[in-house]
């Protein structure tokens, strides 16, 4: 294991991330800051401000999607490519992906269209796994889960 390749999650606007304790390195290490600014810049534009990059990273927390952050702060207007920002953060260990796990809390309100999914709703199967096994998108799964008040989703 030579640390040459690092696998990271596929970018999706529905993903949720949170900072790790390693975020302090970015606040203190000028070389890492310079690398970050160059890496996340929107192609064809001048370099973004480090304070804007750091602010966006610090806004990442459980329950807040990349879409939420983009709608609230418009990284493109700040000359920040949000895809590259997430990549950089994951590669450097500054952020981590938070996964969603559905749990059916009681056996009332059994919905026939969710019957095939209920055995996955025990808190042990993430959205990624369920979507992959069932051949459905995050949005489809989200809509189904939101239609059933006896299913809650936790983040970890």
PDB file of C-alpha atoms in Angstrom:
ATOM      1  CA  UNK A   1       0.000   0.000   0.000  1.00  0.00           C
ATOM      2  CA  UNK A   2       1.892   3.032  -1.299  1.00  0.00           C
ATOM      3  CA  UNK A   3      -0.790   5.714  -0.995  1.00  0.00           C
ATOM      4  CA  UNK A   4      -0.711   6.418  -4.716  1.00  0.00           C
ATOM      5  CA  UNK A   5      -4.436   6.013  -5.329  1.00  0.00           C
ATOM      6  CA  UNK A   6      -7.264   7.173  -3.110  1.00  0.00           C
ATOM      7  CA  UNK A   7     -10.850   6.182  -3.841  1.00  0.00           C
ATOM      8  CA  UNK A   8     -13.461   8.806  -3.076  1.00  0.00           C
ATOM      9  CA  UNK A   9     -17.240   8.851  -3.382  1.00  0.00           C
ATOM     10  CA  UNK A  10     -18.800   9.872  -6.659  1.00  0.00           C
ATOM     11  CA  UNK A  11     -19.870  13.517  -6.631  1.00  0.00           C
ATOM     12  CA  UNK A  12     -23.601  14.107  -6.246  1.00  0.00           C
ATOM     13  CA  UNK A  13     -25.382  17.262  -5.208  1.00  0.00           C
ATOM     14  CA  UNK A  14     -27.479  15.131  -2.836  1.00  0.00           C
ATOM     15  CA  UNK A  15     -24.375  14.012  -0.905  1.00  0.00           C
ATOM     16  CA  UNK A  16     -23.782  15.187   2.637  1.00  0.00           C
ATOM     17  CA  UNK A  17     -20.297  15.848   4.035  1.00  0.00           C
ATOM     18  CA  UNK A  18     -18.858  17.039   7.327  1.00  0.00           C
ATOM     19  CA  UNK A  19     -15.502  18.454   8.304  1.00  0.00           C
ATOM     20  CA  UNK A  20     -12.989  16.242  10.067  1.00  0.00           C
ATOM     21  CA  UNK A  21     -10.516  17.283  12.770  1.00  0.00           C
ATOM     22  CA  UNK A  22      -7.998  17.622   9.915  1.00  0.00           C
ATOM     23  CA  UNK A  23      -9.662  20.877   8.828  1.00  0.00           C
ATOM     24  CA  UNK A  24      -7.343  22.681  11.254  1.00  0.00           C
ATOM     25  CA  UNK A  25      -4.402  21.847   8.927  1.00  0.00           C
ATOM     26  CA  UNK A  26      -5.996  23.912   6.193  1.00  0.00           C
ATOM     27  CA  UNK A  27      -6.388  26.885   8.520  1.00  0.00           C
ATOM     28  CA  UNK A  28      -2.706  26.786   9.518  1.00  0.00           C
ATOM     29  CA  UNK A  29      -0.743  25.414   6.539  1.00  0.00           C
ATOM     30  CA  UNK A  30      -0.097  28.138   3.941  1.00  0.00           C
ATOM     31  CA  UNK A  31       1.207  25.616   1.365  1.00  0.00           C
ATOM     32  CA  UNK A  32      -1.967  23.531   1.717  1.00  0.00           C
ATOM     33  CA  UNK A  33      -4.057  26.703   1.388  1.00  0.00           C
ATOM     34  CA  UNK A  34      -2.248  27.664  -1.824  1.00  0.00           C
ATOM     35  CA  UNK A  35      -2.685  24.140  -3.215  1.00  0.00           C
ATOM     36  CA  UNK A  36      -6.378  24.234  -2.336  1.00  0.00           C
ATOM     37  CA  UNK A  37      -6.976  27.646  -3.947  1.00  0.00           C
ATOM     38  CA  UNK A  38      -5.330  26.478  -7.180  1.00  0.00           C
ATOM     39  CA  UNK A  39      -7.143  23.122  -7.171  1.00  0.00           C
ATOM     40  CA  UNK A  40     -10.698  24.396  -6.618  1.00  0.00           C
ATOM     41  CA  UNK A  41     -10.656  27.436  -8.899  1.00  0.00           C
ATOM     42  CA  UNK A  42     -13.215  27.566 -11.657  1.00  0.00           C
ATOM     43  CA  UNK A  43     -11.425  26.989 -14.944  1.00  0.00           C
ATOM     44  CA  UNK A  44     -10.732  30.193 -16.872  1.00  0.00           C
ATOM     45  CA  UNK A  45     -11.196  32.479 -13.859  1.00  0.00           C
ATOM     46  CA  UNK A  46      -8.862  34.148 -11.406  1.00  0.00           C
ATOM     47  CA  UNK A  47      -8.070  32.435  -8.120  1.00  0.00           C
ATOM     48  CA  UNK A  48     -10.803  32.427  -5.473  1.00  0.00           C
ATOM     49  CA  UNK A  49     -10.310  33.857  -1.994  1.00  0.00           C
ATOM     50  CA  UNK A  50      -9.120  31.313   0.572  1.00  0.00           C
ATOM     51  CA  UNK A  51     -11.582  32.634   3.171  1.00  0.00           C
ATOM     52  CA  UNK A  52     -14.495  31.769   0.826  1.00  0.00           C
ATOM     53  CA  UNK A  53     -13.193  28.237   0.309  1.00  0.00           C
ATOM     54  CA  UNK A  54     -12.689  27.703   4.027  1.00  0.00           C
ATOM     55  CA  UNK A  55     -16.152  29.081   4.780  1.00  0.00           C
ATOM     56  CA  UNK A  56     -17.780  26.657   2.313  1.00  0.00           C
ATOM     57  CA  UNK A  57     -15.922  23.691   3.803  1.00  0.00           C
ATOM     58  CA  UNK A  58     -16.966  24.709   7.316  1.00  0.00           C
ATOM     59  CA  UNK A  59     -20.627  24.869   6.220  1.00  0.00           C
ATOM     60  CA  UNK A  60     -20.555  21.123   5.543  1.00  0.00           C
ATOM     61  CA  UNK A  61     -22.376  19.282   8.306  1.00  0.00           C
ATOM     62  CA  UNK A  62     -24.793  16.374   8.772  1.00  0.00           C
ATOM     63  CA  UNK A  63     -28.138  17.162   7.181  1.00  0.00           C
ATOM     64  CA  UNK A  64     -26.802  19.786   4.749  1.00  0.00           C
ATOM     65  CA  UNK A  65     -26.398  18.603   1.162  1.00  0.00           C
ATOM     66  CA  UNK A  66     -23.938  19.948  -1.371  1.00  0.00           C
ATOM     67  CA  UNK A  67     -27.005  21.309  -3.202  1.00  0.00           C
ATOM     68  CA  UNK A  68     -28.050  23.247  -0.078  1.00  0.00           C
ATOM     69  CA  UNK A  69     -24.603  24.822   0.196  1.00  0.00           C
ATOM     70  CA  UNK A  70     -24.509  25.692  -3.511  1.00  0.00           C
ATOM     71  CA  UNK A  71     -27.961  27.291  -3.384  1.00  0.00           C
ATOM     72  CA  UNK A  72     -27.097  29.323  -0.297  1.00  0.00           C
ATOM     73  CA  UNK A  73     -23.567  30.452  -1.206  1.00  0.00           C
ATOM     74  CA  UNK A  74     -23.250  30.086  -5.018  1.00  0.00           C
ATOM     75  CA  UNK A  75     -19.641  28.843  -5.164  1.00  0.00           C
ATOM     76  CA  UNK A  76     -19.403  29.539  -8.919  1.00  0.00           C
ATOM     77  CA  UNK A  77     -19.890  33.250  -8.243  1.00  0.00           C
ATOM     78  CA  UNK A  78     -16.947  32.962  -5.832  1.00  0.00           C
ATOM     79  CA  UNK A  79     -14.844  31.323  -8.595  1.00  0.00           C
ATOM     80  CA  UNK A  80     -14.975  27.970  -6.744  1.00  0.00           C
ATOM     81  CA  UNK A  81     -15.736  24.706  -8.552  1.00  0.00           C
ATOM     82  CA  UNK A  82     -17.831  22.796  -6.015  1.00  0.00           C
ATOM     83  CA  UNK A  83     -16.902  19.423  -7.544  1.00  0.00           C
ATOM     84  CA  UNK A  84     -13.206  20.145  -7.149  1.00  0.00           C
ATOM     85  CA  UNK A  85     -13.808  21.496  -3.644  1.00  0.00           C
ATOM     86  CA  UNK A  86     -15.405  18.212  -2.565  1.00  0.00           C
ATOM     87  CA  UNK A  87     -12.654  16.201  -4.291  1.00  0.00           C
ATOM     88  CA  UNK A  88      -9.906  18.188  -2.593  1.00  0.00           C
ATOM     89  CA  UNK A  89     -11.567  17.952   0.799  1.00  0.00           C
ATOM     90  CA  UNK A  90     -12.025  14.181   0.537  1.00  0.00           C
ATOM     91  CA  UNK A  91      -8.550  13.502  -0.866  1.00  0.00           C
ATOM     92  CA  UNK A  92      -6.860  15.572   1.844  1.00  0.00           C
ATOM     93  CA  UNK A  93      -9.073  14.186   4.628  1.00  0.00           C
ATOM     94  CA  UNK A  94     -10.529  17.607   5.457  1.00  0.00           C
ATOM     95  CA  UNK A  95     -14.105  16.378   5.015  1.00  0.00           C
ATOM     96  CA  UNK A  96     -15.796  13.010   5.033  1.00  0.00           C
ATOM     97  CA  UNK A  97     -18.944  11.723   3.431  1.00  0.00           C
ATOM     98  CA  UNK A  98     -21.951  11.268   5.701  1.00  0.00           C
ATOM     99  CA  UNK A  99     -24.250   8.409   4.673  1.00  0.00           C
ATOM    100  CA  UNK A 100     -28.022   8.120   5.109  1.00  0.00           C
ATOM    101  CA  UNK A 101     -29.600   5.061   6.739  1.00  0.00           C
ATOM    102  CA  UNK A 102     -33.397   4.582   6.713  1.00  0.00           C
ATOM    103  CA  UNK A 103     -35.136   2.917   9.658  1.00  0.00           C
ATOM    104  CA  UNK A 104     -38.783   1.791   9.794  1.00  0.00           C
ATOM    105  CA  UNK A 105     -39.816   2.624  13.352  1.00  0.00           C
ATOM    106  CA  UNK A 106     -43.014   0.573  13.562  1.00  0.00           C
ATOM    107  CA  UNK A 107     -45.066  -1.801  11.453  1.00  0.00           C
ATOM    108  CA  UNK A 108     -48.135   0.335  10.845  1.00  0.00           C
ATOM    109  CA  UNK A 109     -48.883   2.164   7.614  1.00  0.00           C
ATOM    110  CA  UNK A 110     -47.478  -0.636   5.457  1.00  0.00           C
ATOM    111  CA  UNK A 111     -47.368   0.812   1.951  1.00  0.00           C
ATOM    112  CA  UNK A 112     -47.503  -1.818  -0.800  1.00  0.00           C
ATOM    113  CA  UNK A 113     -45.090   0.090  -3.059  1.00  0.00           C
ATOM    114  CA  UNK A 114     -42.492   0.092  -0.259  1.00  0.00           C
ATOM    115  CA  UNK A 115     -43.014  -3.538   0.770  1.00  0.00           C
ATOM    116  CA  UNK A 116     -39.939  -4.746  -1.155  1.00  0.00           C
ATOM    117  CA  UNK A 117     -37.780  -2.069   0.483  1.00  0.00           C
ATOM    118  CA  UNK A 118     -38.817  -2.444   4.129  1.00  0.00           C
ATOM    119  CA  UNK A 119     -36.299  -5.191   4.902  1.00  0.00           C
ATOM    120  CA  UNK A 120     -33.533  -2.666   4.055  1.00  0.00           C
ATOM    121  CA  UNK A 121     -34.962  -0.084   6.473  1.00  0.00           C
ATOM    122  CA  UNK A 122     -33.292  -1.433   9.608  1.00  0.00           C
ATOM    123  CA  UNK A 123     -30.467   1.111   9.940  1.00  0.00           C
ATOM    124  CA  UNK A 124     -27.859  -1.260   8.529  1.00  0.00           C
ATOM    125  CA  UNK A 125     -28.209  -0.387   4.837  1.00  0.00           C
ATOM    126  CA  UNK A 126     -27.197   2.996   3.422  1.00  0.00           C
ATOM    127  CA  UNK A 127     -28.933   4.840   0.611  1.00  0.00           C
ATOM    128  CA  UNK A 128     -25.964   3.934  -1.617  1.00  0.00           C
ATOM    129  CA  UNK A 129     -26.469   0.229  -1.005  1.00  0.00           C
ATOM    130  CA  UNK A 130     -30.263   0.308  -1.346  1.00  0.00           C
ATOM    131  CA  UNK A 131     -30.167   2.368  -4.549  1.00  0.00           C
ATOM    132  CA  UNK A 132     -27.512   0.074  -6.037  1.00  0.00           C
ATOM    133  CA  UNK A 133     -29.389  -3.119  -5.190  1.00  0.00           C
ATOM    134  CA  UNK A 134     -32.783  -1.800  -6.284  1.00  0.00           C
ATOM    135  CA  UNK A 135     -31.619   0.123  -9.362  1.00  0.00           C
ATOM    136  CA  UNK A 136     -33.136   3.401  -8.238  1.00  0.00           C
ATOM    137  CA  UNK A 137     -31.898   6.971  -7.838  1.00  0.00           C
ATOM    138  CA  UNK A 138     -31.436   8.855  -4.561  1.00  0.00           C
ATOM    139  CA  UNK A 139     -34.358  11.092  -5.492  1.00  0.00           C
ATOM    140  CA  UNK A 140     -36.651   8.109  -6.105  1.00  0.00           C
ATOM    141  CA  UNK A 141     -35.707   6.554  -2.769  1.00  0.00           C
ATOM    142  CA  UNK A 142     -36.066   9.904  -0.989  1.00  0.00           C
ATOM    143  CA  UNK A 143     -39.573  10.424  -2.395  1.00  0.00           C
ATOM    144  CA  UNK A 144     -40.657   6.944  -1.356  1.00  0.00           C
ATOM    145  CA  UNK A 145     -39.262   7.361   2.154  1.00  0.00           C
ATOM    146  CA  UNK A 146     -40.805  10.816   2.578  1.00  0.00           C
ATOM    147  CA  UNK A 147     -44.218   9.349   1.698  1.00  0.00           C
ATOM    148  CA  UNK A 148     -44.056   6.967   4.686  1.00  0.00           C
ATOM    149  CA  UNK A 149     -44.197   8.670   8.092  1.00  0.00           C
ATOM    150  CA  UNK A 150     -43.057   5.479   9.835  1.00  0.00           C
ATOM    151  CA  UNK A 151     -39.610   5.636   8.170  1.00  0.00           C
ATOM    152  CA  UNK A 152     -36.948   7.964   9.545  1.00  0.00           C
ATOM    153  CA  UNK A 153     -33.468   8.565   8.200  1.00  0.00           C
ATOM    154  CA  UNK A 154     -30.372   9.015  10.297  1.00  0.00           C
ATOM    155  CA  UNK A 155     -26.959  10.242   9.196  1.00  0.00           C
ATOM    156  CA  UNK A 156     -23.615   8.706  10.118  1.00  0.00           C
TER     157      UNK A 156
END
